[in-house]
PDB file of C-alpha atoms in Angstrom:
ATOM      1  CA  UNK A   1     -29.444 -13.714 -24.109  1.00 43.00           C
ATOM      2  CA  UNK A   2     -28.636 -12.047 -20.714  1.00 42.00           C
ATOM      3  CA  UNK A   3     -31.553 -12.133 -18.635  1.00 42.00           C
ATOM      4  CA  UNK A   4     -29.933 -10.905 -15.434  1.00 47.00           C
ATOM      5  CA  UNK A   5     -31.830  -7.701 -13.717  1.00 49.00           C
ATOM      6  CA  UNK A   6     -29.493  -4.465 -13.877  1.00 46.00           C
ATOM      7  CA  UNK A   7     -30.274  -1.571 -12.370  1.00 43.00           C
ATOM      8  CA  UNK A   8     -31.999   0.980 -14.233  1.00 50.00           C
ATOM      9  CA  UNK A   9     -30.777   4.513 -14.033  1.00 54.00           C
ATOM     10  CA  UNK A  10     -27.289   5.814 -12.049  1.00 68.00           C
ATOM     11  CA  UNK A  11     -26.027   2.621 -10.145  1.00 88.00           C
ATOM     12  CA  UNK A  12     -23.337   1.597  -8.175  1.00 94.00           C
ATOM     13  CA  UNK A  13     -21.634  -1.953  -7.657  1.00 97.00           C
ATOM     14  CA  UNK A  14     -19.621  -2.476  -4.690  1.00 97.00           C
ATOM     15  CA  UNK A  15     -18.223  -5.123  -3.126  1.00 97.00           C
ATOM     16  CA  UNK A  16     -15.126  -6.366  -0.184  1.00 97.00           C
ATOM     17  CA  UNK A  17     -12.311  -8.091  -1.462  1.00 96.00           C
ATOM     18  CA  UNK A  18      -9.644  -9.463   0.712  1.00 96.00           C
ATOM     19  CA  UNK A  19      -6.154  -8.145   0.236  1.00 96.00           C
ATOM     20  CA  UNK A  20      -2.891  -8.333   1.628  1.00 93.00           C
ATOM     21  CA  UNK A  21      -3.395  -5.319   3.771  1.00 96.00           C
ATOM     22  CA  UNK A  22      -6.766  -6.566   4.990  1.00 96.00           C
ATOM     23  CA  UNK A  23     -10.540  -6.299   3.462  1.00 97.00           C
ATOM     24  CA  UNK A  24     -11.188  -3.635   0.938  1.00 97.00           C
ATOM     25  CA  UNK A  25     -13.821  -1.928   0.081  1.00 97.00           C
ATOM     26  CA  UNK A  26     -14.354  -1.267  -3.488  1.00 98.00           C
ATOM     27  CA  UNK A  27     -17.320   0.802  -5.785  1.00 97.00           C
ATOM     28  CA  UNK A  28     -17.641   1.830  -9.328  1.00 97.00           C
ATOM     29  CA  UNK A  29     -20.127   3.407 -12.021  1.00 96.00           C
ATOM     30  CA  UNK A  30     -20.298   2.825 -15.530  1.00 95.00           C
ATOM     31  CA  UNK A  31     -17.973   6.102 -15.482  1.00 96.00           C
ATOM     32  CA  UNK A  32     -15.270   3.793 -13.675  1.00 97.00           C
ATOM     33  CA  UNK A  33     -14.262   2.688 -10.417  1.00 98.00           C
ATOM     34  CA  UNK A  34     -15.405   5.778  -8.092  1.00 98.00           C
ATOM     35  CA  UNK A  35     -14.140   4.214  -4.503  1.00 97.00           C
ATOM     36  CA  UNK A  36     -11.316   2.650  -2.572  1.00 97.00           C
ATOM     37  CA  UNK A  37     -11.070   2.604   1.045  1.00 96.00           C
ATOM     38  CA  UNK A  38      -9.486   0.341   3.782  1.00 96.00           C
ATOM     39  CA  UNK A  39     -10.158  -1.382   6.896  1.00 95.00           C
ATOM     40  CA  UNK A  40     -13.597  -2.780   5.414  1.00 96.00           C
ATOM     41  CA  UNK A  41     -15.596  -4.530   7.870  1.00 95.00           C
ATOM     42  CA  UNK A  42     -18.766  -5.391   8.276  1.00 95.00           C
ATOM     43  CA  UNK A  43     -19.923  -2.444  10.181  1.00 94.00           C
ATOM     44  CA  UNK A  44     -17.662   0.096   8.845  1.00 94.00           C
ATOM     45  CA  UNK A  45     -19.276  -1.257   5.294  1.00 94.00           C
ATOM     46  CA  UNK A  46     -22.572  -0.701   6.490  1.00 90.00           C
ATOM     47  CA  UNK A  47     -21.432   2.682   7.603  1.00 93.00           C
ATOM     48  CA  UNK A  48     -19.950   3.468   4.016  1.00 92.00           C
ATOM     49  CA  UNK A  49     -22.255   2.390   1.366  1.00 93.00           C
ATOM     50  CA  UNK A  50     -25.008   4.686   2.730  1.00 91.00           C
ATOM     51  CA  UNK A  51     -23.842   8.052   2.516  1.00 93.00           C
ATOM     52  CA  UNK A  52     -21.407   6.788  -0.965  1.00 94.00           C
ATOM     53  CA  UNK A  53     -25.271   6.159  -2.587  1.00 92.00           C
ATOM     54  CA  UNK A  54     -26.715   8.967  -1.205  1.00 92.00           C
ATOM     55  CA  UNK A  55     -23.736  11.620  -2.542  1.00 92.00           C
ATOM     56  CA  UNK A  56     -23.628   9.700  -5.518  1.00 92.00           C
ATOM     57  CA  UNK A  57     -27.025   9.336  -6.342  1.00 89.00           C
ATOM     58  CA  UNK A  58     -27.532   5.545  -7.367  1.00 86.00           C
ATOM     59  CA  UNK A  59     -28.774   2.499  -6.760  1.00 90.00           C
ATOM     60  CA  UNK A  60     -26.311  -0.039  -5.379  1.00 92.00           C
ATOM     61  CA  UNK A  61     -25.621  -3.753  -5.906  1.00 94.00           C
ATOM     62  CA  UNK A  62     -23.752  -6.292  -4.641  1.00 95.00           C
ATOM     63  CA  UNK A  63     -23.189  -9.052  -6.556  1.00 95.00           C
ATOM     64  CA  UNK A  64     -22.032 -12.403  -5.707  1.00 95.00           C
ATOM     65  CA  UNK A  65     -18.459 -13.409  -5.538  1.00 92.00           C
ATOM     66  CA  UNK A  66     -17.403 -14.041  -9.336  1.00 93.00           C
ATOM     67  CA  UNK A  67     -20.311 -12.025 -10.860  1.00 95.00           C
ATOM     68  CA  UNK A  68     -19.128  -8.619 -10.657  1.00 95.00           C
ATOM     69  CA  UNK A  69     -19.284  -6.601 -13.516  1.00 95.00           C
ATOM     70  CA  UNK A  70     -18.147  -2.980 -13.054  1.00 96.00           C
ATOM     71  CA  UNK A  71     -15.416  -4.353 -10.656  1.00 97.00           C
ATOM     72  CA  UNK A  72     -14.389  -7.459 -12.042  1.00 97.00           C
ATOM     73  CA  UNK A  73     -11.345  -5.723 -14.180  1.00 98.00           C
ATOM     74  CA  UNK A  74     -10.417  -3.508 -10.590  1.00 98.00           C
ATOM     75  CA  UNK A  75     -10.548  -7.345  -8.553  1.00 98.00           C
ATOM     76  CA  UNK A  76      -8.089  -8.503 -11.364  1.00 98.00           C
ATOM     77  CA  UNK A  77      -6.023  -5.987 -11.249  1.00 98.00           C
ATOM     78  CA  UNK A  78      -5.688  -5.164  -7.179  1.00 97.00           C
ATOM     79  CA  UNK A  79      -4.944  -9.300  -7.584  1.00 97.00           C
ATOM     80  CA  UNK A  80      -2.092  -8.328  -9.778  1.00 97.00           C
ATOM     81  CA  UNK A  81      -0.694  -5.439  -7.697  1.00 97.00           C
ATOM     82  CA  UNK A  82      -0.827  -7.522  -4.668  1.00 97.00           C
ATOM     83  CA  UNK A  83       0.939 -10.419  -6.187  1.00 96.00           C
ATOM     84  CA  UNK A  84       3.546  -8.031  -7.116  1.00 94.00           C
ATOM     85  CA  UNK A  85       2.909  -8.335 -11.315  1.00 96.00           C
ATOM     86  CA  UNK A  86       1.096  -5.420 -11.938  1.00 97.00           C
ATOM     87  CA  UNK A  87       3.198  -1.695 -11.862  1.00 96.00           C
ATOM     88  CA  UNK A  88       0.713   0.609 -13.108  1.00 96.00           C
ATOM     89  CA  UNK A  89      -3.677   0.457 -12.609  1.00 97.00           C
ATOM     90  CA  UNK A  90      -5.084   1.221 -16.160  1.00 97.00           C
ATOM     91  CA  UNK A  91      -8.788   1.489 -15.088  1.00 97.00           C
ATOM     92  CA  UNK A  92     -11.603   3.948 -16.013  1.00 97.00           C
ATOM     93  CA  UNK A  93     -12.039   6.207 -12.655  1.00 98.00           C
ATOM     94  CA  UNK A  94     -14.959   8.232 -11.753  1.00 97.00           C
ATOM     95  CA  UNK A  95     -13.500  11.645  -9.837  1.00 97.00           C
ATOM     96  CA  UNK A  96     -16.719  12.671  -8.669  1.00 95.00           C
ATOM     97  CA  UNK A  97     -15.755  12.312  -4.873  1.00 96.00           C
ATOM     98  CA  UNK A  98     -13.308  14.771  -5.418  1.00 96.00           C
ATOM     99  CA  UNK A  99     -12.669  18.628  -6.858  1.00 95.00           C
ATOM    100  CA  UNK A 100     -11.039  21.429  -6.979  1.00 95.00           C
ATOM    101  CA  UNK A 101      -7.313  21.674  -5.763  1.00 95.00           C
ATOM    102  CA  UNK A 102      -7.582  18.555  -4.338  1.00 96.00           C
ATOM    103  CA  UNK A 103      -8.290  16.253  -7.779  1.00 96.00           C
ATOM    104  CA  UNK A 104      -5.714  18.823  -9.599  1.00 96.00           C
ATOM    105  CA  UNK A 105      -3.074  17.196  -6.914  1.00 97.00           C
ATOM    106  CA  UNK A 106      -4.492  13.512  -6.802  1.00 97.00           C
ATOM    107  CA  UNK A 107      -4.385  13.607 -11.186  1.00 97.00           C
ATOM    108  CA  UNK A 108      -0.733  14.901 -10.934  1.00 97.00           C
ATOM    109  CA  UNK A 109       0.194  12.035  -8.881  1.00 97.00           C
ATOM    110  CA  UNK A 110      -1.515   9.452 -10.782  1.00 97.00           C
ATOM    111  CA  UNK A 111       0.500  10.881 -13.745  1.00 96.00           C
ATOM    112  CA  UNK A 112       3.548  11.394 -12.474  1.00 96.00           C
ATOM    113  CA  UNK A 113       4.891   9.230  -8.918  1.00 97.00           C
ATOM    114  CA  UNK A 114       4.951   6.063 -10.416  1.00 97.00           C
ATOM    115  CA  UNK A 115       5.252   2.096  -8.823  1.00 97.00           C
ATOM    116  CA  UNK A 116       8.522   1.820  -6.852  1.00 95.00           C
ATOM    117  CA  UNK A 117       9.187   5.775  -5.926  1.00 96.00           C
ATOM    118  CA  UNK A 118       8.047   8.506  -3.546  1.00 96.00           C
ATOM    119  CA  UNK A 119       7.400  12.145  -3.901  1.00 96.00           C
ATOM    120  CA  UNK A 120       7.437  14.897  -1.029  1.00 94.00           C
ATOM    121  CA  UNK A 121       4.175  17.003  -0.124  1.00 95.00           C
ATOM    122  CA  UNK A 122       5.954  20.184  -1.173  1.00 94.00           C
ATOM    123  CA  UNK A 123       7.763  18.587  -4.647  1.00 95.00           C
ATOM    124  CA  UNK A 124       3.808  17.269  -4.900  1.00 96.00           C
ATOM    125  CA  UNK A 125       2.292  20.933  -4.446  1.00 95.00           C
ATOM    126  CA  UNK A 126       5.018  22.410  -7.086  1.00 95.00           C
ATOM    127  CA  UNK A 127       4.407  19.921  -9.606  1.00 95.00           C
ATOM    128  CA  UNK A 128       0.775  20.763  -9.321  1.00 94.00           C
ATOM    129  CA  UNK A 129       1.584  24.580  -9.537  1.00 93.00           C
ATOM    130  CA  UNK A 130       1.033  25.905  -6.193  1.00 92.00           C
ATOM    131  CA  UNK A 131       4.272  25.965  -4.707  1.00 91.00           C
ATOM    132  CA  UNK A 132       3.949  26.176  -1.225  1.00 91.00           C
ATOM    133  CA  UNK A 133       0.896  24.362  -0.762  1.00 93.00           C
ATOM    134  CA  UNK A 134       2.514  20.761   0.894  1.00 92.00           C
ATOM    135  CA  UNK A 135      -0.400  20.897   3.927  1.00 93.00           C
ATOM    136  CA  UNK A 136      -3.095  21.366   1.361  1.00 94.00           C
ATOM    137  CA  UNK A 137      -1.676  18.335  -0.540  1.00 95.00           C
ATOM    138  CA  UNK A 138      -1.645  16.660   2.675  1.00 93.00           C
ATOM    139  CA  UNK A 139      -5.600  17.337   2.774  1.00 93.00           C
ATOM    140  CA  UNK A 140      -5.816  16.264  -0.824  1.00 95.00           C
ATOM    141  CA  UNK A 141      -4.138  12.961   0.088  1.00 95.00           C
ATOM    142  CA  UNK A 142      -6.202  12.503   2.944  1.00 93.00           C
ATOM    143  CA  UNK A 143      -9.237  12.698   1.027  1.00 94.00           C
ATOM    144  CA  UNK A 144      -8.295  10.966  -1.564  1.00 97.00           C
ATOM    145  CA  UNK A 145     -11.339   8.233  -2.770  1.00 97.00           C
ATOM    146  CA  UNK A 146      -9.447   6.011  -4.404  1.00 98.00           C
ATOM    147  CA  UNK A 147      -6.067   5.096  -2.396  1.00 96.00           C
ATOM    148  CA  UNK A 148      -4.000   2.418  -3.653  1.00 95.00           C
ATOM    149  CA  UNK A 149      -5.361   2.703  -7.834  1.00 97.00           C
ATOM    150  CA  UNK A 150      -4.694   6.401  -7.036  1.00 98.00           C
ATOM    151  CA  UNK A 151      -1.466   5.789  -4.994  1.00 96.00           C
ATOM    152  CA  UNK A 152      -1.238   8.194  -1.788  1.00 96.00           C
ATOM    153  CA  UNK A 153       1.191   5.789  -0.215  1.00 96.00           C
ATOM    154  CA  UNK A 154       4.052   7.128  -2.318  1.00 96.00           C
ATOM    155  CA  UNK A 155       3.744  10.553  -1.075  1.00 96.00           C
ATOM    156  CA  UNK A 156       6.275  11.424   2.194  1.00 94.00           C
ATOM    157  CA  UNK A 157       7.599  14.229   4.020  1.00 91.00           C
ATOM    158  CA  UNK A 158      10.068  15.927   2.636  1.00 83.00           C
ATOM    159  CA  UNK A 159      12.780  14.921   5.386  1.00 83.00           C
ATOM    160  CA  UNK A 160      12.420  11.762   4.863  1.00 79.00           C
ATOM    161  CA  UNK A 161       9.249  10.609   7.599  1.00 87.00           C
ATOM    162  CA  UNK A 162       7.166   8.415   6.041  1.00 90.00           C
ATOM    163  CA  UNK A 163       3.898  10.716   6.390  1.00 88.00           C
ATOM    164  CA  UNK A 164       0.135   9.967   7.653  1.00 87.00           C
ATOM    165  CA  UNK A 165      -1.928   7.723   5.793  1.00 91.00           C
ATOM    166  CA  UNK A 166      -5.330   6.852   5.716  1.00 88.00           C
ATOM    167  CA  UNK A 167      -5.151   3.514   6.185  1.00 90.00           C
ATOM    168  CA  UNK A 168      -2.896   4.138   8.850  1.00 92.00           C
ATOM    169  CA  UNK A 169       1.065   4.129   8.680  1.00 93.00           C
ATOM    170  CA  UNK A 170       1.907   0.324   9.091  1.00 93.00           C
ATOM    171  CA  UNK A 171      -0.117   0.128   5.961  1.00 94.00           C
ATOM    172  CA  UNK A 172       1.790   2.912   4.033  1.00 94.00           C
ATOM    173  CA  UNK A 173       5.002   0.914   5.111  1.00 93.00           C
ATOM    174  CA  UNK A 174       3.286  -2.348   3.827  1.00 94.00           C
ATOM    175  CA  UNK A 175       2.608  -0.685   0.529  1.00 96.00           C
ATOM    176  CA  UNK A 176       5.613   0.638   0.118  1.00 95.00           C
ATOM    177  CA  UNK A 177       7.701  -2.213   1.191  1.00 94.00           C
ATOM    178  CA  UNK A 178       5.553  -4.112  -1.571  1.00 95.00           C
ATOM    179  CA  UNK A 179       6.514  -1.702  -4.033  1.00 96.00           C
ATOM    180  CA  UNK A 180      10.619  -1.923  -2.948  1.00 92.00           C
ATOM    181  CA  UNK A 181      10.812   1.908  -1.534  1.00 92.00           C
ATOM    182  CA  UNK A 182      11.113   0.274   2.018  1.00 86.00           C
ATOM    183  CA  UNK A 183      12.776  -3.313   3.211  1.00 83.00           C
ATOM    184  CA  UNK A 184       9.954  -5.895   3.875  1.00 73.00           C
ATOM    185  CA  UNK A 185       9.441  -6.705   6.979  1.00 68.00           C
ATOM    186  CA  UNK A 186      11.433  -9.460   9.124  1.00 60.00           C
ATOM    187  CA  UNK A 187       8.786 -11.011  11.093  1.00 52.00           C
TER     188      UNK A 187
END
């Protein structure tokens, strides 16, 4: 019989995980995982979880190292992806933290940029029927929750520059270097 203590009501488990490109924070639901972002130290952590609860509405655990739950299939599979075995995510997500125009774009791209290409802001914007629209998909991408599952990286400019990126550009070129779009990196 489980006997551990869960959380009654809306919760949350989040934890860091180291990766390749530096500590990551990640959060889920029981809808799925709801929450990827970069960069996570301790004090930007601290700076994160608060308002994530708050907007989400939940209680929020932690558990220890090897006792996850909602993000034990997410660890595996960021694991995967790092070690350069794993192509496509196949997770439950929770969109909550986005709407509108800007999930429209971020579901289009989960469907249709896969591992190993690139797609420009404007090809982006037509594909998710508003033609024209390649700064607003620049917005989307910028506030997109759940970078890396829901793969921002791949998106560029259209002539050629590599684009912003949340996590900041050397990280787009270490993700996309990982995925063979750009050379790796001699030193």
């Amino acid at each position: 019989m489980d006997t551990t203590e869960r959380p009654r009501g809306p919760h949350l488990e989040w934890t860091v995980v180291a990766s390749d490109i530096g500590p990551l924070l990640l959060a889920a639901t029981p809808e799925g995982l709801v929450r990827v972002e970069f960069h996570a130290t301790p004090d930007r952590v601290e700076k994160m979880i608060g308002p994530l609860v708050s907007r989400l509405g939940a209680d929020a655990r932690r558990p220890a190292p090897g006792e996850e739950v909602l993000l034990a299939e997410p660890i595996r599979q960021l694991q995967a992806y790092f070690a350069g075995t794993l192509r496509r995510f196949e997770l439950p997500l929770d969109w909550r933290l986005s709407s509108g125009f800007n999930r429209q774009v971020l579901q289009e791209l989960d469907r249709t940029v896969p591992y190993g290409s690139v797609v420009g802001y404007g090809e982006l914007a037509a594909r998710a029927g508003q033609p024209g629209a390649a700064q607003a998909v620049g917005n989307a991408m910028g506030s997109n929750p759940l970078p890396l599952v829901v793969a921002c990286h791949r998106v560029v400019e259209t002539d050629g520059g590599i684009g912003g990126f949340g996590g900041g550009v050397e990280t787009k070129r270490q993700l996309l270097a990982l995925e063979g779009v750009l050379p790796q990196a001699l030193f």
